[in-house]
PDB file of C-alpha atoms in Angstrom:
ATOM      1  CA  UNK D   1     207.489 100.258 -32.930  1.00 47.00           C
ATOM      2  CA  UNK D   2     209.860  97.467 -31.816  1.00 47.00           C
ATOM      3  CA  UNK D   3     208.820  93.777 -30.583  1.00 44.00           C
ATOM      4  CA  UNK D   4     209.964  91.850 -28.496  1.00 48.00           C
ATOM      5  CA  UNK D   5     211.667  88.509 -30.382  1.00 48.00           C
ATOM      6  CA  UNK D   6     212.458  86.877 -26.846  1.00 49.00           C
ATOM      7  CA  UNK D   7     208.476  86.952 -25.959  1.00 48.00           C
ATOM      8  CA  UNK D   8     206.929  83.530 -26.334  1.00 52.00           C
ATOM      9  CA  UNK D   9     203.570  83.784 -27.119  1.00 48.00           C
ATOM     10  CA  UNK D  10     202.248  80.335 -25.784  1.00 45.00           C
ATOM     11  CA  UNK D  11     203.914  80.422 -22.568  1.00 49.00           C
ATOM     12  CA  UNK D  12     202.068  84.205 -21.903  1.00 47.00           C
ATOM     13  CA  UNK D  13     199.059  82.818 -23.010  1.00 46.00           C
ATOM     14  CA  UNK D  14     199.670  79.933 -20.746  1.00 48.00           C
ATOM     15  CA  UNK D  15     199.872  82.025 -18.117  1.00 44.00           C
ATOM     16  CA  UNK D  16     197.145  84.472 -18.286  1.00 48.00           C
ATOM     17  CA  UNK D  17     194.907  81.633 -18.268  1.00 47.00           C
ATOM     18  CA  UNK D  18     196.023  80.387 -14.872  1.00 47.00           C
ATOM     19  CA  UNK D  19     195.996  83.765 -13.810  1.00 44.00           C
ATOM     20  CA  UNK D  20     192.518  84.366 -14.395  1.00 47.00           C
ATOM     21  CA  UNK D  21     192.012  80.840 -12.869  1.00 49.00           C
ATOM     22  CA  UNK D  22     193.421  81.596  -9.784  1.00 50.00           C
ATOM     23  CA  UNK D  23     191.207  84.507  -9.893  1.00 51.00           C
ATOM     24  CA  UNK D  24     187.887  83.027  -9.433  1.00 49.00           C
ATOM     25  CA  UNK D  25     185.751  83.461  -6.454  1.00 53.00           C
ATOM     26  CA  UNK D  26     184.858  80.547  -4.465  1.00 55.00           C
ATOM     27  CA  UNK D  27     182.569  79.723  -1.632  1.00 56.00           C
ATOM     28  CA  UNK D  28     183.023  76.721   0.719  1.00 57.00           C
ATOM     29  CA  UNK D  29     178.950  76.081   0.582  1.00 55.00           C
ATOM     30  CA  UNK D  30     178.279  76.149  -3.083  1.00 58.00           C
ATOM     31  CA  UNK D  31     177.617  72.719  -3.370  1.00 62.00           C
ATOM     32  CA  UNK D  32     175.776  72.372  -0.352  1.00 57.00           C
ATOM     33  CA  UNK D  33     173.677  75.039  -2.170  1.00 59.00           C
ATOM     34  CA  UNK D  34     172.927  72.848  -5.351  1.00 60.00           C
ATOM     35  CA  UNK D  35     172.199  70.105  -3.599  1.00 58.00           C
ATOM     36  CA  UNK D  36     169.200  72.401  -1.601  1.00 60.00           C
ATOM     37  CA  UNK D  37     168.083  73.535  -4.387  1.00 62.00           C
ATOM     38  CA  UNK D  38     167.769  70.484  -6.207  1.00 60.00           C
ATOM     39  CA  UNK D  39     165.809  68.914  -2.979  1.00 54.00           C
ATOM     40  CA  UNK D  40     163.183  71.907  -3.189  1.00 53.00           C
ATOM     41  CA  UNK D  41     162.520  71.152  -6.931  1.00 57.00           C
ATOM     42  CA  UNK D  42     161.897  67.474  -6.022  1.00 55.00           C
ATOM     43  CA  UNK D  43     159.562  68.241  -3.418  1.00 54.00           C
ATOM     44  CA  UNK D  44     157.525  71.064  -5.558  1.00 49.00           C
ATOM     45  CA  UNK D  45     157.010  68.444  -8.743  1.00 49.00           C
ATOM     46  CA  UNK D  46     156.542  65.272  -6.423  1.00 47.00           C
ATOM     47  CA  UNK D  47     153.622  66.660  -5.282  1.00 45.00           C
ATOM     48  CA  UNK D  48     150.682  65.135  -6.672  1.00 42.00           C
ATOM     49  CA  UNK D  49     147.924  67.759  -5.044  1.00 45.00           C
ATOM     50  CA  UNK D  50     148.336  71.266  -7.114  1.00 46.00           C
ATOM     51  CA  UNK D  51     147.842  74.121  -4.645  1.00 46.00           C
ATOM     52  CA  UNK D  52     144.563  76.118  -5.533  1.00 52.00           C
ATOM     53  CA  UNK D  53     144.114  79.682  -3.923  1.00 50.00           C
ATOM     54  CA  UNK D  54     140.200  79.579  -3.737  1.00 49.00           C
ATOM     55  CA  UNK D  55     141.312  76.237  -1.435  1.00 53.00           C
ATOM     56  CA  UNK D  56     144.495  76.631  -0.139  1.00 53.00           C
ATOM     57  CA  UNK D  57     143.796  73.518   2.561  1.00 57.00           C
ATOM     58  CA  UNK D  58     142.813  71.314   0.337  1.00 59.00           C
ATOM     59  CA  UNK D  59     139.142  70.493   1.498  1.00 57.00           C
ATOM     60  CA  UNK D  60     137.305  70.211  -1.983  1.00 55.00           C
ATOM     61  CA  UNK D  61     137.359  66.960  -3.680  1.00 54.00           C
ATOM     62  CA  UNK D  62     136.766  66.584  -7.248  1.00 50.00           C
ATOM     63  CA  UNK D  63     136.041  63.248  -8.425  1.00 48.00           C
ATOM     64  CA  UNK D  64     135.711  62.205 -11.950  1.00 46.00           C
ATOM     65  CA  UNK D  65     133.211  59.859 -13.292  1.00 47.00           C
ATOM     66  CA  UNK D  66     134.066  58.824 -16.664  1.00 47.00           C
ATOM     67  CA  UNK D  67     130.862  57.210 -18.166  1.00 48.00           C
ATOM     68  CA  UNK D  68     131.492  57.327 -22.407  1.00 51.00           C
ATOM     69  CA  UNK D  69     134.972  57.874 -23.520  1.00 52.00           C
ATOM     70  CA  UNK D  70     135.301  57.451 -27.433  1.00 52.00           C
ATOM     71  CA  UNK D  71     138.519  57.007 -29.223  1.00 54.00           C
ATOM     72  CA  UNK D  72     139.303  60.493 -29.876  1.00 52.00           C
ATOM     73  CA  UNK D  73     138.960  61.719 -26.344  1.00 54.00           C
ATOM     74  CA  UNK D  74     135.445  63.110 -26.230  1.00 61.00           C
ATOM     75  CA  UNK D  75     133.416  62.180 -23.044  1.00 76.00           C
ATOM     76  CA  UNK D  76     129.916  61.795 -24.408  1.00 86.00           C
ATOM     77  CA  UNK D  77     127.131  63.221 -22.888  1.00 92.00           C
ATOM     78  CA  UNK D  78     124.699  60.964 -21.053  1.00 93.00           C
ATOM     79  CA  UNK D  79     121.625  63.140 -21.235  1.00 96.00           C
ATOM     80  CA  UNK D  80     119.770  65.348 -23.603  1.00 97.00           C
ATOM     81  CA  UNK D  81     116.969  67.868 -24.112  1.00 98.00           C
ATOM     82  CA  UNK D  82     114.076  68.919 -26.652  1.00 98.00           C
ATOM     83  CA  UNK D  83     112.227  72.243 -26.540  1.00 97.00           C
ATOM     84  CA  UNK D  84     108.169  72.775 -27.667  1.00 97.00           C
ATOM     85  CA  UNK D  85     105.742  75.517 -27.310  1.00 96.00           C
ATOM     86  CA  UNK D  86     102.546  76.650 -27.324  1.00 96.00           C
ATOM     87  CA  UNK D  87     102.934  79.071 -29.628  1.00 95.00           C
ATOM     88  CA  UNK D  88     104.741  76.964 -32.072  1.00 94.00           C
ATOM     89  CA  UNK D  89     103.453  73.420 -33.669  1.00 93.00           C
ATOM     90  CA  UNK D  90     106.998  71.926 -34.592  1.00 91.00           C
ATOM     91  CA  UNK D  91     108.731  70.283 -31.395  1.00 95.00           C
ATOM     92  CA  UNK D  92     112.423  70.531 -31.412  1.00 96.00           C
ATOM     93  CA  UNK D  93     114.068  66.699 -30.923  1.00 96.00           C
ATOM     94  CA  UNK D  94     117.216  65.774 -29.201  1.00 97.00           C
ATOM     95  CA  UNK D  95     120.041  66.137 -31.541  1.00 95.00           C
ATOM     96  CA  UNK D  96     121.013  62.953 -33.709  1.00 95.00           C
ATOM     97  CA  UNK D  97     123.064  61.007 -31.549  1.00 94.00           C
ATOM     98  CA  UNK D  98     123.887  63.527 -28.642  1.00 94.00           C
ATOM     99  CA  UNK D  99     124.813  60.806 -26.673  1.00 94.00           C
ATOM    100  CA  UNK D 100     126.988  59.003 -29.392  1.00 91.00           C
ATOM    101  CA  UNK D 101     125.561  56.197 -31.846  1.00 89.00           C
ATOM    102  CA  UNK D 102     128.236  53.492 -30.153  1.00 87.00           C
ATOM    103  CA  UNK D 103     125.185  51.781 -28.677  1.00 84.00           C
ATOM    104  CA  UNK D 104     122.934  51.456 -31.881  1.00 87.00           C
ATOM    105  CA  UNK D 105     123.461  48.240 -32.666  1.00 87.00           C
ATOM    106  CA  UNK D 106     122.550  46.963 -28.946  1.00 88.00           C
ATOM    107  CA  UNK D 107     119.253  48.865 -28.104  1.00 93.00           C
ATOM    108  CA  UNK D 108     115.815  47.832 -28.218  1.00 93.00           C
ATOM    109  CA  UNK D 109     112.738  48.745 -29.465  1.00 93.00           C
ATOM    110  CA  UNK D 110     109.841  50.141 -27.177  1.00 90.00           C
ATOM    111  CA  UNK D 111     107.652  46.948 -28.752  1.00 90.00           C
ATOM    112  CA  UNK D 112     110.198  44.409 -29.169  1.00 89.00           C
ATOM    113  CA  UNK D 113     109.227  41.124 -27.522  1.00 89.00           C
ATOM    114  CA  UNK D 114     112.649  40.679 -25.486  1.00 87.00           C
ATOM    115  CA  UNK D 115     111.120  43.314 -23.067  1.00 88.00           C
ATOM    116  CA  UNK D 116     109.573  40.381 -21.854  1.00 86.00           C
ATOM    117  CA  UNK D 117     112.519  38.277 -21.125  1.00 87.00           C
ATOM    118  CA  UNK D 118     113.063  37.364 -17.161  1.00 85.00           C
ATOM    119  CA  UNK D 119     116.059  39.445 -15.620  1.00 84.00           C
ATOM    120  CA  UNK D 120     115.816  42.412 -18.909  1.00 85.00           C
ATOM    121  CA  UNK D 121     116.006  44.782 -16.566  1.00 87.00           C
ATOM    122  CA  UNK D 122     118.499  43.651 -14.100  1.00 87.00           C
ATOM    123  CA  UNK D 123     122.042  45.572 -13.985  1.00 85.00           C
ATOM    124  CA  UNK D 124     125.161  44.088 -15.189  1.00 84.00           C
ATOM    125  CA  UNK D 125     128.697  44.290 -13.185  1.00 82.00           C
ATOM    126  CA  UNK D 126     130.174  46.389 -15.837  1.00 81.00           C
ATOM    127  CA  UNK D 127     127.004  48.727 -15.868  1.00 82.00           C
ATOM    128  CA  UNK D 128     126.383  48.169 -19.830  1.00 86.00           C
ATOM    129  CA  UNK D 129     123.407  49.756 -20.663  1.00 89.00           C
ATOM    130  CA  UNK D 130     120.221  48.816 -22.643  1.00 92.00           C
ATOM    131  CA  UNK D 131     119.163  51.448 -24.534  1.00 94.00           C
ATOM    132  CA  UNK D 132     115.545  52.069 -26.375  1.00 95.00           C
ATOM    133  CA  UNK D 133     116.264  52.758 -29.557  1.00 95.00           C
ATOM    134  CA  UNK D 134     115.936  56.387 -30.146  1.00 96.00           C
ATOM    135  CA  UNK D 135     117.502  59.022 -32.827  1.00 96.00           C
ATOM    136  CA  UNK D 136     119.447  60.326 -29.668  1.00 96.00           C
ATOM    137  CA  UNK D 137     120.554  57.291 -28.185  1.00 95.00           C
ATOM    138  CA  UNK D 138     120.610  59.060 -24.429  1.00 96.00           C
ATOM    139  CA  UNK D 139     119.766  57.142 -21.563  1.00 96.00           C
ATOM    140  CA  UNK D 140     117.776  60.501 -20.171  1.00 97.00           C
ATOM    141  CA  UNK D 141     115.907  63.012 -21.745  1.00 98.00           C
ATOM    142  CA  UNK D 142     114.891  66.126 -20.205  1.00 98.00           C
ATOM    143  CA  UNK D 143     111.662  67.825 -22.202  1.00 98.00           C
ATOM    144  CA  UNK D 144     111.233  71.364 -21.645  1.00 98.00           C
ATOM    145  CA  UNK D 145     107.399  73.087 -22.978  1.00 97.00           C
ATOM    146  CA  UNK D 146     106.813  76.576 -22.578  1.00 97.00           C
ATOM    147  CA  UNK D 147     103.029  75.610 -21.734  1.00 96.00           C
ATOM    148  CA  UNK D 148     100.756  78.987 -20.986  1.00 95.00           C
ATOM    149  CA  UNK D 149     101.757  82.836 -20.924  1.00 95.00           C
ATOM    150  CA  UNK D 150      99.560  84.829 -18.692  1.00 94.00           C
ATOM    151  CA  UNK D 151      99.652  88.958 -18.226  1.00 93.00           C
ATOM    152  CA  UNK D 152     101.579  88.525 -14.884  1.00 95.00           C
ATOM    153  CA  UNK D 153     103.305  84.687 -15.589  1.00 96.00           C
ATOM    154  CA  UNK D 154     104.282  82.030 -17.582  1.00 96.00           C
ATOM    155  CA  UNK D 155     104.155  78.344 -17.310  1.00 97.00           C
ATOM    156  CA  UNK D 156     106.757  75.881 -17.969  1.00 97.00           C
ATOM    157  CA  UNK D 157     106.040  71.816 -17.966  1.00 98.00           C
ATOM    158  CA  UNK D 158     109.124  70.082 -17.228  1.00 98.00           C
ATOM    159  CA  UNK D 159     109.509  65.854 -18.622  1.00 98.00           C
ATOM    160  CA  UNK D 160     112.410  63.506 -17.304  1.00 98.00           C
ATOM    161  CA  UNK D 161     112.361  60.530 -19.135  1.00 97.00           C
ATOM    162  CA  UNK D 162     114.508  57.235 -19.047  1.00 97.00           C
ATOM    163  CA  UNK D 163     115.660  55.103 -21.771  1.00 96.00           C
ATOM    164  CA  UNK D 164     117.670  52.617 -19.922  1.00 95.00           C
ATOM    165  CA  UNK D 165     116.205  49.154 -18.925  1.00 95.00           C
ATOM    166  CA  UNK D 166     118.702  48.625 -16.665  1.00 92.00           C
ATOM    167  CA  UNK D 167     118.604  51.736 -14.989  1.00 92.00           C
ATOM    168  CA  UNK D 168     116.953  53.477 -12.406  1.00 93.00           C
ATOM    169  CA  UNK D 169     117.926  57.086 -10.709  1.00 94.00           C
ATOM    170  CA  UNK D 170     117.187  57.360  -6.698  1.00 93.00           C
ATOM    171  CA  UNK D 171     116.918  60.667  -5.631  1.00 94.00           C
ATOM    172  CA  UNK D 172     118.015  62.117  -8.947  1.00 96.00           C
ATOM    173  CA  UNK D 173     118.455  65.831  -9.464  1.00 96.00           C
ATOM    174  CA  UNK D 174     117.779  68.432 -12.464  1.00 97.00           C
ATOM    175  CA  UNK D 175     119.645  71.850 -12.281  1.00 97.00           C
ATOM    176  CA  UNK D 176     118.516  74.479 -15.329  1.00 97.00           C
ATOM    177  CA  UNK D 177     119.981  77.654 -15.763  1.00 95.00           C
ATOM    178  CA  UNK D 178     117.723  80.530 -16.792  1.00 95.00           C
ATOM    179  CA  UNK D 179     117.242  84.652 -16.137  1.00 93.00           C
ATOM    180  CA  UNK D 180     113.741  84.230 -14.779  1.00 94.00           C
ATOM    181  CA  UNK D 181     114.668  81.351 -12.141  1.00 94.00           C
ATOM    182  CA  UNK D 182     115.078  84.065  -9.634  1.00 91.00           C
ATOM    183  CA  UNK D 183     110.892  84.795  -9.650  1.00 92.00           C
ATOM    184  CA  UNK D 184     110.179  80.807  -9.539  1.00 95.00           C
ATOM    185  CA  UNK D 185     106.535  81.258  -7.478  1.00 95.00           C
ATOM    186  CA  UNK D 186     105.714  77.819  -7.449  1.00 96.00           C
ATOM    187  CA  UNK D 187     106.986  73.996  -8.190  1.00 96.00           C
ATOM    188  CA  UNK D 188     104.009  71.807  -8.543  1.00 96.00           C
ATOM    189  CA  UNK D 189     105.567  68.047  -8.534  1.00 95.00           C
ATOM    190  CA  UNK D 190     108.924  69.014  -7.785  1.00 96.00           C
ATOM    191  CA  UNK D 191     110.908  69.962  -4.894  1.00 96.00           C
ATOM    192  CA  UNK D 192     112.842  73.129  -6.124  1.00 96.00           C
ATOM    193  CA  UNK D 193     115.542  74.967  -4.640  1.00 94.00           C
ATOM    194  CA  UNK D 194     117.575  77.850  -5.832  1.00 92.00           C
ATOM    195  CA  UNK D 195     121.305  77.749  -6.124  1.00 90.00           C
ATOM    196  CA  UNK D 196     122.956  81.255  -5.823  1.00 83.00           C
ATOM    197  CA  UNK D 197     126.318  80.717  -6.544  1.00 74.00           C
ATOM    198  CA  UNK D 198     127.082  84.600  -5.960  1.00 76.00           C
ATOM    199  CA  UNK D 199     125.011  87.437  -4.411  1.00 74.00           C
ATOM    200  CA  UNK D 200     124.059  89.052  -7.543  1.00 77.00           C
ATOM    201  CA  UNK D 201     123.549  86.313  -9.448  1.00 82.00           C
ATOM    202  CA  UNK D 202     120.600  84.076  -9.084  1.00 85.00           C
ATOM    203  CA  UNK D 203     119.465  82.693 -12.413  1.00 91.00           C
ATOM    204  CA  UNK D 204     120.118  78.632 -11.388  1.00 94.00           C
ATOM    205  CA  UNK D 205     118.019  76.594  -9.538  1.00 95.00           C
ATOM    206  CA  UNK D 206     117.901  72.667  -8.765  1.00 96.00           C
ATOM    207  CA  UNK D 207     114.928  70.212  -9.361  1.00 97.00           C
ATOM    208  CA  UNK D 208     114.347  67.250  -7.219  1.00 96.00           C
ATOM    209  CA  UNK D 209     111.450  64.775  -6.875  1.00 96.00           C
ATOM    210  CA  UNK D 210     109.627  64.452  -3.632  1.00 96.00           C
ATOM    211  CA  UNK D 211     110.546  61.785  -1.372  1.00 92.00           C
ATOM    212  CA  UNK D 212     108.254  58.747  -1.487  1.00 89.00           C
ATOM    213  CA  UNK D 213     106.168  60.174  -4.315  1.00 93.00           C
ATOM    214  CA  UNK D 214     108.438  60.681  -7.245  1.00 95.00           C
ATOM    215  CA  UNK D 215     112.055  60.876  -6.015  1.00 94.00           C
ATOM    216  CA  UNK D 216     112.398  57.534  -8.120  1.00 95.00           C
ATOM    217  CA  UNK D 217     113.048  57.530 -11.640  1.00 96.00           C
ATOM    218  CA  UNK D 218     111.843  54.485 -12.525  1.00 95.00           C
ATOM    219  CA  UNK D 219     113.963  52.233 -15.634  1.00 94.00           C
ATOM    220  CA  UNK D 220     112.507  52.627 -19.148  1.00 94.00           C
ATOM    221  CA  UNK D 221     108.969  51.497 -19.792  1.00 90.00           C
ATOM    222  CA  UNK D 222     105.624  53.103 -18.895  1.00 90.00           C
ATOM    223  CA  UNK D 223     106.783  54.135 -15.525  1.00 92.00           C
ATOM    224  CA  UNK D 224     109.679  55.820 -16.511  1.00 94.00           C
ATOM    225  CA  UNK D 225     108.936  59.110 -16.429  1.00 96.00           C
ATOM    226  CA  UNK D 226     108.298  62.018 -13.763  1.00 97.00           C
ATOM    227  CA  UNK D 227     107.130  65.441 -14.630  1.00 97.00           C
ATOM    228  CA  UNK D 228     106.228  68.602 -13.206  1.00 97.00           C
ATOM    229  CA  UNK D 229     105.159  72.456 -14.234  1.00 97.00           C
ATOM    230  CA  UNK D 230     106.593  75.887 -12.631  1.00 97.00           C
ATOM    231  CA  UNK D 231     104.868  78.744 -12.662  1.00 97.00           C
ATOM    232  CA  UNK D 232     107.421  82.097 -12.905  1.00 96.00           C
ATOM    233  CA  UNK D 233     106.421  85.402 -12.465  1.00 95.00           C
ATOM    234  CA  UNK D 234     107.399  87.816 -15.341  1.00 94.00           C
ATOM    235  CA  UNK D 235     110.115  90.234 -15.393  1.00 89.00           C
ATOM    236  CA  UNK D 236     109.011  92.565 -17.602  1.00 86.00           C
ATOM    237  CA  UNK D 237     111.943  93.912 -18.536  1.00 87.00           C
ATOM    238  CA  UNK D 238     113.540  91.187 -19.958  1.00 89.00           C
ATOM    239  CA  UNK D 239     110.653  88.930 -20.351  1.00 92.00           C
ATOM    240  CA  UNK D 240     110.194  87.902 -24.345  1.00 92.00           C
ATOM    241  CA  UNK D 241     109.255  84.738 -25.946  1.00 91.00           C
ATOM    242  CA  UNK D 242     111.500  85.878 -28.776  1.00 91.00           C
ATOM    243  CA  UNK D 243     114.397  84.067 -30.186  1.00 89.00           C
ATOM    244  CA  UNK D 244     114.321  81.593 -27.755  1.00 92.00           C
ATOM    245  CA  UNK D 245     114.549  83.440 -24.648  1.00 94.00           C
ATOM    246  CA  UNK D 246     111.787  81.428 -22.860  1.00 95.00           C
ATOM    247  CA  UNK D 247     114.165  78.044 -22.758  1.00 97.00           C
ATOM    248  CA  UNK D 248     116.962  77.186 -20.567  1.00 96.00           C
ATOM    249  CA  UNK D 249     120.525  78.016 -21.241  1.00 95.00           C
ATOM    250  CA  UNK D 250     121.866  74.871 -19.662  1.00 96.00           C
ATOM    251  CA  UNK D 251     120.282  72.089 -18.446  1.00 97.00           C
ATOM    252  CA  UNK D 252     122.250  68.921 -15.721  1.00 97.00           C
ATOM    253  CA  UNK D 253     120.680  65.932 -15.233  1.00 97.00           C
ATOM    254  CA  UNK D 254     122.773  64.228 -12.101  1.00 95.00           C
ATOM    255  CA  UNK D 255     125.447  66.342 -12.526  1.00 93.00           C
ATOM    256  CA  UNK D 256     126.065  65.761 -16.152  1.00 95.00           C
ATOM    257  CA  UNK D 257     125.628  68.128 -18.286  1.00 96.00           C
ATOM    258  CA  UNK D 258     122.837  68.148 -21.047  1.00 97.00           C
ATOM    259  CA  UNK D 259     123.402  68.348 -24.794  1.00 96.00           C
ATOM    260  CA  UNK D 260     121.066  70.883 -26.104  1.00 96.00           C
ATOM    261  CA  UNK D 261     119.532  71.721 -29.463  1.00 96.00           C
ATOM    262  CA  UNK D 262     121.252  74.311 -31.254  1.00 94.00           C
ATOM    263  CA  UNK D 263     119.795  77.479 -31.086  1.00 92.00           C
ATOM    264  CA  UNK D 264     118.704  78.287 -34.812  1.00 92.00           C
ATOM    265  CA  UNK D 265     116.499  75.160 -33.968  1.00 93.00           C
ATOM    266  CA  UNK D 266     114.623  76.535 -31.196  1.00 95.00           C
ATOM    267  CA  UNK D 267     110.493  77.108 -31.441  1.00 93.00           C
ATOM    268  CA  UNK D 268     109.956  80.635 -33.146  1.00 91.00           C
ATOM    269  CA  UNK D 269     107.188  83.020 -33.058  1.00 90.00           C
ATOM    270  CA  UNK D 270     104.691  82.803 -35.938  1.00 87.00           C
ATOM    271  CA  UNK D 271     105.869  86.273 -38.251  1.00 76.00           C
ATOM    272  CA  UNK D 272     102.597  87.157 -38.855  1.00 41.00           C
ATOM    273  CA  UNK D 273      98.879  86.049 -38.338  1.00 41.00           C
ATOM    274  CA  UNK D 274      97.444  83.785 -40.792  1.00 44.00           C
ATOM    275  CA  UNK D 275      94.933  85.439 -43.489  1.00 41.00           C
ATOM    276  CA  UNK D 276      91.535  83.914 -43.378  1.00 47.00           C
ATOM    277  CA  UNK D 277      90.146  83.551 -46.951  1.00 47.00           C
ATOM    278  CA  UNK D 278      86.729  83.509 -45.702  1.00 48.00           C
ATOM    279  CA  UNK D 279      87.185  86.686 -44.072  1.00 50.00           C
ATOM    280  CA  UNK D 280      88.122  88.014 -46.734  1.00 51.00           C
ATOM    281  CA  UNK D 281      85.314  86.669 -48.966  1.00 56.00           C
ATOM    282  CA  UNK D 282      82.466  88.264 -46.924  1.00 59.00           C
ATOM    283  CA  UNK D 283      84.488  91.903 -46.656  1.00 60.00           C
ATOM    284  CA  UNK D 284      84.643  91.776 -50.563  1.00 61.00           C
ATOM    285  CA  UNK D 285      81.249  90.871 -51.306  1.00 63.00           C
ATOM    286  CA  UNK D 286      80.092  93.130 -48.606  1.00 64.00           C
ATOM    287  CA  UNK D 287      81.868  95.974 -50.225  1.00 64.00           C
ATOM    288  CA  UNK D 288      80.434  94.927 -53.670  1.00 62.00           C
ATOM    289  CA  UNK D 289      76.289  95.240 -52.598  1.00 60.00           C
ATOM    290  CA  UNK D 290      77.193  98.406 -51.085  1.00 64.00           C
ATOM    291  CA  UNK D 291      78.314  99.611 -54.618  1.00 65.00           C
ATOM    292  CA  UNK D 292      75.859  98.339 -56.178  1.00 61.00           C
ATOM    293  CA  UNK D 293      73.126 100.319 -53.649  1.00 64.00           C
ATOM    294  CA  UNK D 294      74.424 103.256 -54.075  1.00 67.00           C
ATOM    295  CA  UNK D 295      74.145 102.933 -58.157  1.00 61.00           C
TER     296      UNK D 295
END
């Protein structure tokens, strides 16, 4: 094989790079192009609305109401509820600060004598609360008390209670979630209406006090409470008053969601009936004189 010692090697190279240079396609509206594109991408992420297909015009507003934030980004809750029974002595509390403990050193107690200050109950500008001094520290607490079980239905007593003295709730509402909310038969000092939020589903339902009698939820003190009982009919099914079944699964006080116990807390059937020693006693000596009879 021979080569070429005339060929230079640059000037080839040289040209076969203009060559394939020249042989590049190109289109009089590419940068028209880019600049379109880069117009559309401005308008997508300007956008402050995000599109949502279950509301593609945009008529649902969601609107935040920040009322704790804490310095590691947890929104505390600004209600709580406790669980009791009839069939069970021990009442289950509020847990330990469920509302956060940032308040502790600023609430009052139920017999302090600053309760009867002038103006204690009247609402700041900044809407500070004062707090009774609980174990919870929540400005509401919703009791729930499984009350009477009957062959057909059950009973249910239902407590709102306030703990802020600068507080009071007009036409405040109470939504609970549980299985046997669909046989509600009847609210006794509540208004009560179900909320279905699909056809097959139909286990929520809102509480809401009647207007002029208790639709008021008056600041802490004596009068701040309102209460009611509902009377379900039984499912029996799925009725139990086993491991916790007869409480609610969630609970909303004015649209905030409840903290809850935690459910190894919960009011549990007694295991077994309790022996009676004196019972026992009279069966024994009872079987004894018979014995001693028949000798």
């Amino acid at each position: 094989m021979e080569f070429s010692s005339s060929a230079n090697p640059v000037r080839e190279t040289c040209f076969e790079t203009k060559f394939h240079r020249r042989q590049l396609p190109t289109h009089p509206f590419a940068g028209v192009k880019f600049v379109l594109y880069f117009v559309v991408l401005f308008m997508i992420f300007s956008n402050g609305e995000a599109y949502d297909p279950l509301d593609p015009f945009g008529n649902i507003t969601i609107k935040w109401d920040v009322m704790s934030w804490t310095p590691d980004g947890y929104v505390n809750p600004t209600c709580c509820v406790s669980f009791s029974s009839f069939y069970n002595d021990t009442i289950t509390p509020c847990p330990s600060c469920s509302c956060g403990c940032h308040n502790k050193n600023n609430c009052i107690m139920s017999n302090s004598n600053q309760l009867k200050k002038a103006g204690i109950n009247t609402p700041r500008k900044d809407n500070a609360p004062l707090l009774q001094c609980t174990h919870h520290m929540c400005p509401v607490r919703v009791h729930w008390h499984v009350k009477l079980n009957y062959r057909d239905y059950w009973r249910v007593k239902i407590a709102i209670t306030n703990f802020n003295y600068r507080m009071n709730y007009t036409q405040w509402t109470l939504v609970a979630q549980h299985p046997n909310l669909k046989n509600v038969t009847q609210v006794f000092s509540f208004d009560y209406k179900p909320v279905v939020p699909y056809q097959s589903i139909n286990d929520t339902g809102m509480f809401y006090g009647m207007k002029f009698y208790n639709d008021l939820l008056m600041e802490a003190g004596p009068a701040g409470n309102v209460q009611s009982e509902v009377l379900l009919q039984k499912n029996k099914e799925t009725f139990t008053l086993k491991q916790g079944w007869a409480f609610p699964r969630k609970v909303y006080f004015n649209g905030d969601e409840c903290k809850l116990p935690p459910p190894d807390a919960y009011p549990v059937l007694p295991n077994s009936a309790r022996a009676n020693p004196a019972g026992f006693l009279t069966l024994a000596t009872s079987a004894l004189l018979l014995i001693l009879s028949i000798c």
